[in-house]
PDB file of C-alpha atoms in Angstrom:
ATOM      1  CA  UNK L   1     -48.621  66.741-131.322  1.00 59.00           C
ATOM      2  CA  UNK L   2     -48.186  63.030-131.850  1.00 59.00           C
ATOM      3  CA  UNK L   3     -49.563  61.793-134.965  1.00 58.00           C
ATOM      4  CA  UNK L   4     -50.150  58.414-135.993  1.00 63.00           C
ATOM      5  CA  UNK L   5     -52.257  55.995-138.136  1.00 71.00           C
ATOM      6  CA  UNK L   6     -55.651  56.174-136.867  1.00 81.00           C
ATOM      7  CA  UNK L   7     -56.624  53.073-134.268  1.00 93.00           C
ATOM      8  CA  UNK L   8     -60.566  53.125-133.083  1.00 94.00           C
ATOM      9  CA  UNK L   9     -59.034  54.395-129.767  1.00 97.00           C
ATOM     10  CA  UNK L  10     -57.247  57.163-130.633  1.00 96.00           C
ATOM     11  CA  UNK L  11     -60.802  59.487-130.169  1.00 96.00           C
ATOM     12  CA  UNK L  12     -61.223  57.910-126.596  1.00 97.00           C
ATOM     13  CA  UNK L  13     -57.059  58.288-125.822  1.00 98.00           C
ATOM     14  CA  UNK L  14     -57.362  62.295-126.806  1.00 97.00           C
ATOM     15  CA  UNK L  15     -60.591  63.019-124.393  1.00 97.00           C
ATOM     16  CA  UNK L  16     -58.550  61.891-121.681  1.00 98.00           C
ATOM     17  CA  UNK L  17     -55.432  63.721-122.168  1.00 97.00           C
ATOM     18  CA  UNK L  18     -53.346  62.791-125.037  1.00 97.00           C
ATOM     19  CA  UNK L  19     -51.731  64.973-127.378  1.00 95.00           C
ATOM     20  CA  UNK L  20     -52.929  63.429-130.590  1.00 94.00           C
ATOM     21  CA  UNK L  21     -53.923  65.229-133.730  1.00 89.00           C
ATOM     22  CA  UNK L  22     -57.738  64.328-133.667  1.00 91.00           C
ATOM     23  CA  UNK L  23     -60.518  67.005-134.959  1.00 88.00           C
ATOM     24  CA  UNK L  24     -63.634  64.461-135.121  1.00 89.00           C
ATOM     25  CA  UNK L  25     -66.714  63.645-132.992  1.00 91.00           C
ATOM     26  CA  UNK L  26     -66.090  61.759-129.655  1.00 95.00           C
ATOM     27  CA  UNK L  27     -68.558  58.928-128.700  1.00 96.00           C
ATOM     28  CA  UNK L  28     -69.985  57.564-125.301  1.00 96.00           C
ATOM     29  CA  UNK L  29     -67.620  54.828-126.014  1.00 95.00           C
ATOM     30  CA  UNK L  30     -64.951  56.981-126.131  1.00 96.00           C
ATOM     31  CA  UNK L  31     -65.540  59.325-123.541  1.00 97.00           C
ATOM     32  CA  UNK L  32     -66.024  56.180-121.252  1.00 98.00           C
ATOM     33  CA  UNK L  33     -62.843  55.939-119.584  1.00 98.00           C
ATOM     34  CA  UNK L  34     -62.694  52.295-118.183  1.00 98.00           C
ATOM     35  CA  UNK L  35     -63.888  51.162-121.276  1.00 98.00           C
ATOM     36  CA  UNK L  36     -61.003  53.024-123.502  1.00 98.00           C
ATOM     37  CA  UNK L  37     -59.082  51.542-121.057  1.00 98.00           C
ATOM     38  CA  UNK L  38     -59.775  47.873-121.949  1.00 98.00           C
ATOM     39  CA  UNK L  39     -59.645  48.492-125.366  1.00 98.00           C
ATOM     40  CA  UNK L  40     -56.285  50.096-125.506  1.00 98.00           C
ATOM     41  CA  UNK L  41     -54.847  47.088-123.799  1.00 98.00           C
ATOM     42  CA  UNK L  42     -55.364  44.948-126.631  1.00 96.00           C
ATOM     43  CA  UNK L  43     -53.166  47.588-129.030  1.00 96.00           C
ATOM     44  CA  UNK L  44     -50.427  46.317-126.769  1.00 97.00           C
ATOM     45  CA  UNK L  45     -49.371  43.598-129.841  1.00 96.00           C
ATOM     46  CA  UNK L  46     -50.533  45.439-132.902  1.00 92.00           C
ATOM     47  CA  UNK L  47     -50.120  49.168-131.993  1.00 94.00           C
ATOM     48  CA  UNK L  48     -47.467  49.206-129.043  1.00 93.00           C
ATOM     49  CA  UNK L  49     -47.123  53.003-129.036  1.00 95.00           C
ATOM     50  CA  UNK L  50     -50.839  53.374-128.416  1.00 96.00           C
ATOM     51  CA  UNK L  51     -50.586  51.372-125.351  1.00 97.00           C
ATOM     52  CA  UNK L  52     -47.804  53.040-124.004  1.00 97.00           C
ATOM     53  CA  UNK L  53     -49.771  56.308-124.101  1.00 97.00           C
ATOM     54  CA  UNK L  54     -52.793  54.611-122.386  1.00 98.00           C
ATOM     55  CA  UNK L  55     -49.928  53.642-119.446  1.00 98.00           C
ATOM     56  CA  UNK L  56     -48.438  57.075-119.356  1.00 98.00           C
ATOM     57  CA  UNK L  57     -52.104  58.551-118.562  1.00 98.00           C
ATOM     58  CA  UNK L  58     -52.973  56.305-116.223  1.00 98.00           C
ATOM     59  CA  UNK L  59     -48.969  56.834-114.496  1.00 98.00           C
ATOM     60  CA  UNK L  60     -48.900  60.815-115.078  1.00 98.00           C
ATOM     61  CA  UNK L  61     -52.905  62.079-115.556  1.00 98.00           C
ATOM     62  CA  UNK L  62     -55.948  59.739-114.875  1.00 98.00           C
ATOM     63  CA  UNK L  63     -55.290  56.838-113.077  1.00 98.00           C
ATOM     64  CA  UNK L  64     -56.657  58.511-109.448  1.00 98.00           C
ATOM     65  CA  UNK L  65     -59.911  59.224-112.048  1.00 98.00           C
ATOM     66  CA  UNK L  66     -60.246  55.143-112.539  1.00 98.00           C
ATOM     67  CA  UNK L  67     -63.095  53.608-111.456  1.00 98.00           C
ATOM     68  CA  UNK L  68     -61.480  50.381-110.189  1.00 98.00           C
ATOM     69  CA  UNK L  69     -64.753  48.762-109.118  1.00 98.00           C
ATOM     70  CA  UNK L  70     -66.453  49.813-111.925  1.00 98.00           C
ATOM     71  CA  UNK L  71     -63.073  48.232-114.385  1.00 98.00           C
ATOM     72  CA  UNK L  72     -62.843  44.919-112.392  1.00 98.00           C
ATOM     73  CA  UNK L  73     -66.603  43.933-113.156  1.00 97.00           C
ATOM     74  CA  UNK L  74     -65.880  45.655-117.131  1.00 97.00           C
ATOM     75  CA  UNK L  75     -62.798  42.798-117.529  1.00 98.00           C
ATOM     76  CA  UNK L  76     -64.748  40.241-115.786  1.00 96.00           C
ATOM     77  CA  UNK L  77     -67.469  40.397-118.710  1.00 95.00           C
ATOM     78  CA  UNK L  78     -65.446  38.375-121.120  1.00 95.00           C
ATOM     79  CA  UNK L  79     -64.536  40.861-123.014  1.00 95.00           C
ATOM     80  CA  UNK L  80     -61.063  40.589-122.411  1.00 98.00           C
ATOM     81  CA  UNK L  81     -58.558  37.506-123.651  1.00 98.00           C
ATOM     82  CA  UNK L  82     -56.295  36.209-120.877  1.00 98.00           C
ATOM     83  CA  UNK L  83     -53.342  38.146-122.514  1.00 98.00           C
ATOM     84  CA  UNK L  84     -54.983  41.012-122.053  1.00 98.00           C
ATOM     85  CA  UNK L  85     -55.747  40.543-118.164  1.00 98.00           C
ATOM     86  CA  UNK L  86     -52.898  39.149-117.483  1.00 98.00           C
ATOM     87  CA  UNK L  87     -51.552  42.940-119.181  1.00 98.00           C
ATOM     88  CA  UNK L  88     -54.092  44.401-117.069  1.00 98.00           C
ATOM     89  CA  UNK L  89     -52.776  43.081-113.737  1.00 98.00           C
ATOM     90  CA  UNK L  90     -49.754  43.999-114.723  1.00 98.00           C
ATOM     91  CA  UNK L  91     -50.283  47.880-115.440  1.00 98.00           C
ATOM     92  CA  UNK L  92     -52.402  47.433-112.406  1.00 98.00           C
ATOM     93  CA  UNK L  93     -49.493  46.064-110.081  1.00 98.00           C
ATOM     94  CA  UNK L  94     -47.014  48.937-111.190  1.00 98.00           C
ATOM     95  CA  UNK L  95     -49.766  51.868-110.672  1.00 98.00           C
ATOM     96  CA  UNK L  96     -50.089  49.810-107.021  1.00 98.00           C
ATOM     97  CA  UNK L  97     -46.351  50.820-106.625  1.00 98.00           C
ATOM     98  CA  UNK L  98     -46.920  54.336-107.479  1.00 98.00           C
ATOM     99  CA  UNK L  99     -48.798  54.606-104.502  1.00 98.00           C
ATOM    100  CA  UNK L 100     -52.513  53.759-105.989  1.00 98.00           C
ATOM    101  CA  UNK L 101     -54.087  50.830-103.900  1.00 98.00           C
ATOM    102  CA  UNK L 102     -57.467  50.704-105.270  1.00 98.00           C
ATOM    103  CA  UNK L 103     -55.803  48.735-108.202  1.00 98.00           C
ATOM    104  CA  UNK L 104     -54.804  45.897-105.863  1.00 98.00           C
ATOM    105  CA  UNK L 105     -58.280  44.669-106.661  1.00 98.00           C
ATOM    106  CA  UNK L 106     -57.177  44.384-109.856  1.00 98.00           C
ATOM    107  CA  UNK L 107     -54.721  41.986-109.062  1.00 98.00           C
ATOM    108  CA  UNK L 108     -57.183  40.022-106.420  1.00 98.00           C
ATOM    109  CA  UNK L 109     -60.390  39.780-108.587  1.00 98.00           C
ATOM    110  CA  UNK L 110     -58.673  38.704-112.338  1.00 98.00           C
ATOM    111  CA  UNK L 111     -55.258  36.881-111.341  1.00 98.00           C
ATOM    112  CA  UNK L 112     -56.058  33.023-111.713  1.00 96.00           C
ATOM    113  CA  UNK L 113     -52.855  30.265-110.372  1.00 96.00           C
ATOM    114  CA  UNK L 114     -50.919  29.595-113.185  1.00 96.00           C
ATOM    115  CA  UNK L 115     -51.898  32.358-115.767  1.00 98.00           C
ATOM    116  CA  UNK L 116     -49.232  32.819-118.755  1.00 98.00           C
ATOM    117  CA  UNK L 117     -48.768  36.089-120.961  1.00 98.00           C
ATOM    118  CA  UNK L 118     -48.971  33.141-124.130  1.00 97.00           C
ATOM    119  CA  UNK L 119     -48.269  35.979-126.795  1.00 98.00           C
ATOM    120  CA  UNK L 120     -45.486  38.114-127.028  1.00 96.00           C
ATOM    121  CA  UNK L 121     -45.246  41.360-128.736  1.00 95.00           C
ATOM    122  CA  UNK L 122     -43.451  40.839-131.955  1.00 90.00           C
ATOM    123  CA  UNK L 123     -41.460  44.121-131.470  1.00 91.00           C
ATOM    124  CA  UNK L 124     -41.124  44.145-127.169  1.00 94.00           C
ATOM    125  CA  UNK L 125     -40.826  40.943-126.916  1.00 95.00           C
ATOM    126  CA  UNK L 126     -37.348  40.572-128.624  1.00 95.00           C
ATOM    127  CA  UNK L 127     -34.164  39.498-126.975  1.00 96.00           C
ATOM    128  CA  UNK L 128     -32.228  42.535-127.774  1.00 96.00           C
ATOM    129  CA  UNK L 129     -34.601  44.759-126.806  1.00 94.00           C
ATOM    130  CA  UNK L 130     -34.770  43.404-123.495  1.00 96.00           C
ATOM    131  CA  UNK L 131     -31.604  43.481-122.891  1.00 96.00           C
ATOM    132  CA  UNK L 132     -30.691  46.665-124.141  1.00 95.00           C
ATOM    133  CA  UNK L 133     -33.526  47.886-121.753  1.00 95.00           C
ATOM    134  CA  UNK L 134     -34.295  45.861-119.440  1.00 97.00           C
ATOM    135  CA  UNK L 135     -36.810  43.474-118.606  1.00 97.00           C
ATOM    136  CA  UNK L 136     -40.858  44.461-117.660  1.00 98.00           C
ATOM    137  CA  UNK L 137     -40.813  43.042-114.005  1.00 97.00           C
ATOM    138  CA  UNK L 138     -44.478  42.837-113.647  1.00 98.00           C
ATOM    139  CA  UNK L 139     -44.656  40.567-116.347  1.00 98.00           C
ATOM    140  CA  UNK L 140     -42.106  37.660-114.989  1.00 97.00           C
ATOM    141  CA  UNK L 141     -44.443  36.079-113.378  1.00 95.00           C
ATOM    142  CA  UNK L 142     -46.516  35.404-115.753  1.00 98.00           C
ATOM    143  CA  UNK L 143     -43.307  33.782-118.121  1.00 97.00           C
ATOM    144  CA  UNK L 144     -42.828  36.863-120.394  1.00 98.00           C
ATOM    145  CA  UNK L 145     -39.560  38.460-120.414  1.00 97.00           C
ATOM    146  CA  UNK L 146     -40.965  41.574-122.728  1.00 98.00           C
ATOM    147  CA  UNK L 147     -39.065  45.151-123.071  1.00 97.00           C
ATOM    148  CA  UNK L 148     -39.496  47.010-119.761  1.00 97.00           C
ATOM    149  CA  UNK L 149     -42.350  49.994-119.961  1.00 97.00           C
ATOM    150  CA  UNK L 150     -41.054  53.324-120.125  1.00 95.00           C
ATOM    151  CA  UNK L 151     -42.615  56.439-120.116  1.00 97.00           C
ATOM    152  CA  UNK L 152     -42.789  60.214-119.745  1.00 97.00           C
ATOM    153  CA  UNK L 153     -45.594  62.826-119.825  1.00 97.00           C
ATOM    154  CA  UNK L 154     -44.216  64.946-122.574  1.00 96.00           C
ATOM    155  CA  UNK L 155     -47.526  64.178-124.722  1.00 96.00           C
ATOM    156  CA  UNK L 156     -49.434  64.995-122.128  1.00 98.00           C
ATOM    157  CA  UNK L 157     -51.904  68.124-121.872  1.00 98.00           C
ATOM    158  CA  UNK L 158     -52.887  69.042-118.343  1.00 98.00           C
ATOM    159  CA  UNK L 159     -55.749  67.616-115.980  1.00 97.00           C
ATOM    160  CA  UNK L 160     -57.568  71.519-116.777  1.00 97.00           C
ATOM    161  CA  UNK L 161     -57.698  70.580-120.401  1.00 97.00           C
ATOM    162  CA  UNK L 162     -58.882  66.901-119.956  1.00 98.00           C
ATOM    163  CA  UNK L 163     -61.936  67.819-118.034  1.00 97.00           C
ATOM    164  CA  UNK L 164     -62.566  70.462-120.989  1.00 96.00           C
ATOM    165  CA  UNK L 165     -62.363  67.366-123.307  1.00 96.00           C
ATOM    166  CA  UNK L 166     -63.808  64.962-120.885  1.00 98.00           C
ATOM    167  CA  UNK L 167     -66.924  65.866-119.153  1.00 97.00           C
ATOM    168  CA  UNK L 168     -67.173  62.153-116.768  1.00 98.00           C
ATOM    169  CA  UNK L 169     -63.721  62.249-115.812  1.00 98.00           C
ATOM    170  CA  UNK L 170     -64.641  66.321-114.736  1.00 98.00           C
ATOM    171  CA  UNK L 171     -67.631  65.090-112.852  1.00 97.00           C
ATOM    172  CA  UNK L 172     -65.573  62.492-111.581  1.00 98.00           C
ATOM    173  CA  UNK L 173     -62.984  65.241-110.109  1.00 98.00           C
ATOM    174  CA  UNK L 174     -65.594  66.991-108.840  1.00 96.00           C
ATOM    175  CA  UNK L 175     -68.223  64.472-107.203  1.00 96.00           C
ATOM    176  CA  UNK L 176     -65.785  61.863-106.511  1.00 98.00           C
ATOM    177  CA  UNK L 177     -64.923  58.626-108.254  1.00 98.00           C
ATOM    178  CA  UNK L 178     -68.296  56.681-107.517  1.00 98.00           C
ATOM    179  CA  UNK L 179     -71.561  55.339-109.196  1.00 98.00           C
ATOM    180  CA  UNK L 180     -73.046  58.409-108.200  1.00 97.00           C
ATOM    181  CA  UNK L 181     -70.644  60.900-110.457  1.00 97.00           C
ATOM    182  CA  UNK L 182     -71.083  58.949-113.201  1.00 98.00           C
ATOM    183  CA  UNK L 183     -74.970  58.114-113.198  1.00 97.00           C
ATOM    184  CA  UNK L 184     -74.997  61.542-113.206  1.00 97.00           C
ATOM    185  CA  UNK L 185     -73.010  61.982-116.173  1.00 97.00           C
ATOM    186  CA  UNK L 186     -75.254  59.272-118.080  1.00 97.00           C
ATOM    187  CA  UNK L 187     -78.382  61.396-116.824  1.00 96.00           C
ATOM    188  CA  UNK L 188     -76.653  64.786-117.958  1.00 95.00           C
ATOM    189  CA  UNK L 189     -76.061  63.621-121.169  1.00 95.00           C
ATOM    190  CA  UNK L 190     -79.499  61.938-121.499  1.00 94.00           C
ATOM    191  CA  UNK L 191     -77.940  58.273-122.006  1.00 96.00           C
ATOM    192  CA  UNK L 192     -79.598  56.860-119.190  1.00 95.00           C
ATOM    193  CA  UNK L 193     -82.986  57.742-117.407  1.00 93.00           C
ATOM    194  CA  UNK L 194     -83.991  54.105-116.017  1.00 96.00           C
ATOM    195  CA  UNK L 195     -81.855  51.533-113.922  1.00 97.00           C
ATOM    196  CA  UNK L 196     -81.903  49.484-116.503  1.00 98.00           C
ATOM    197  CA  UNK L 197     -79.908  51.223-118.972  1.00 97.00           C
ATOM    198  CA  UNK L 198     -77.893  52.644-116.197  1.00 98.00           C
ATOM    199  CA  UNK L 199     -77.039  48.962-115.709  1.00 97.00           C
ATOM    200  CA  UNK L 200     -76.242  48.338-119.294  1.00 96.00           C
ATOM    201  CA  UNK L 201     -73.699  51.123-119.379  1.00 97.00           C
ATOM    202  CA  UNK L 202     -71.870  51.296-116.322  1.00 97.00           C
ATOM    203  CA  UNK L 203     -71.883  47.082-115.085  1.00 96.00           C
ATOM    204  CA  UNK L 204     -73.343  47.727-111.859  1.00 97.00           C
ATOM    205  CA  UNK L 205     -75.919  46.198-109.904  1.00 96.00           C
ATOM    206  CA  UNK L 206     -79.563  47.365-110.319  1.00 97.00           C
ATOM    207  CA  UNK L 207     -79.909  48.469-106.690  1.00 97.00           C
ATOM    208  CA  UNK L 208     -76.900  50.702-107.328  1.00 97.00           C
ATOM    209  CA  UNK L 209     -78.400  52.523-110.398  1.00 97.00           C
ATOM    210  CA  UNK L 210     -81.765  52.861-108.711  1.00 97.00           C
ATOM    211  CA  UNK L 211     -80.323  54.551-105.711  1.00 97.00           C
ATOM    212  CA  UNK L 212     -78.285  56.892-107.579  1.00 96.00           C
ATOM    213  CA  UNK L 213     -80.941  57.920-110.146  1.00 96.00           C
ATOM    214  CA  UNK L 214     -83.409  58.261-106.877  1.00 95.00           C
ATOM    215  CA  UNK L 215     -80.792  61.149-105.518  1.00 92.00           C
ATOM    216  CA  UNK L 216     -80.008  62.833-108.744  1.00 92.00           C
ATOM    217  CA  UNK L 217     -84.006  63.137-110.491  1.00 91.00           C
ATOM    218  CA  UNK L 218     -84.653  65.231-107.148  1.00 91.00           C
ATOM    219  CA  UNK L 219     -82.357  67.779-109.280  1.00 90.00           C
ATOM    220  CA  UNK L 220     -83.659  70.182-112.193  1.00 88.00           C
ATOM    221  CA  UNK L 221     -81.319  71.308-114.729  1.00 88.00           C
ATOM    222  CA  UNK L 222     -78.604  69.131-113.665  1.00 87.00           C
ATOM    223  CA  UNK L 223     -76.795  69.548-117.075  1.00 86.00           C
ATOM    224  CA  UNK L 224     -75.749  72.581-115.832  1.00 91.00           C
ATOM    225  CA  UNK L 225     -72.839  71.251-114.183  1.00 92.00           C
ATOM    226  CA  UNK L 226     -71.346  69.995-117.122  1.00 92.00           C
ATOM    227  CA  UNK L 227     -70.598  73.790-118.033  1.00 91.00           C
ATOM    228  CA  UNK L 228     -68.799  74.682-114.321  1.00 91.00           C
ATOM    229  CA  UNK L 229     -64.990  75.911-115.852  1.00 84.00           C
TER     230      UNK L 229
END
């Protein structure tokens, strides 16, 4: 197992696949996977390794599990700096040449003329580095000649245990990746009974969390499907 000093997104990281030593309590937060998502990015300058285990997920494991949508209206929030969209786009325009078009939206919705990576990572980002490996290509356009991203799934555990770990990426597998499979998550795990906090949680419009919730309250004992194995 890989072990590490503790970052606040290691707990999210290991519910969605990654072999880290980790025996506490997992949060909303860190089941959520879009929003583990956005805040691994920004370990990309302090915590590099971290990242790079976020990319190999989203390459080997979860990235067909993504709620694009649902991420594109997360990093339009503000919660992200432009180093860290302009990271996003990039991750987004190599899982795009994997064969994953939804993330194209990525790419259409965040990328502004002109944008700059402005801060490089003090260990990637040096000369030798990139030369001895190679440069990241879907970061030249944005003027950062950083270490290229390589990865592998040998910390990986298998898509059977992440649903075990990860009960809205499981729902997700098995309702589809929609508003609808994870409303019902929220509702399962009695987060969210109104639109309102529906809307909170997930970023979507109202109409969208009233619709779902109309469909799934028609349901009793809808927990239940948290425990299908």
């Amino acid at each position: 197992m890989a072990v590490r000093e503790y970052v606040d997104v290691i707990p999210g990281l290991w519910s969605m696949g990654a072999d880290y030593m980790y025996e506490g309590s997992v949060s909303l937060n860190d089941i959520d996977p879009e929003m583990t998502l956005l805040r691994t990015l920004k370990c990309y300058w302090t915590a590099n390794d971290v990242f790079f285990m976020l990319y190999a997920l989203l390459k080997f494991r979860i990235g067909p599990l993504i709620h694009v949508e649902r991420l594109v209206k997360l990093s339009k929030t503000g919660f992200l700096s432009n180093d860290e969209r302009v990271l996003l786009i990039a991750v987004s325009k190599k899982l795009v040449e994997d064969g994953d078009h939804r993330f194209k939206a990525v790419y259409k919705h965040l990328y502004k003329k002109g944008m700059t990576l402005e801060t490089l990572p003090r260990l990637h980002g040096r000369a030798s580095l990139v030369k001895a490996h190679g440069a990241e290509e879907s970061l030249l356009e944005f003027g950062a000649s950083v270490r290229k991203f390589e990865v592998d799934d040998r910390k990986l555990h298998s898509l059977k245990r992440i649903m075990e770990r990860n009960s809205w990426l499981k729902l997700r597998v098995l309702m589809g990746v929609n508003y609808r499979a994870d409303v019902t998550y929220l509702k399962c795990v009695g987060q969210a009974s109104k639109a309102s906090q529906v809307v909170q949680i997930l970023g979507c419009d109202s109409s969208t969390a009233s619709k779902n919730l109309k469909y799934i309250d028609e349901f009793d004992n809808l927990e239940g499907i948290l425990n299908v194995s």
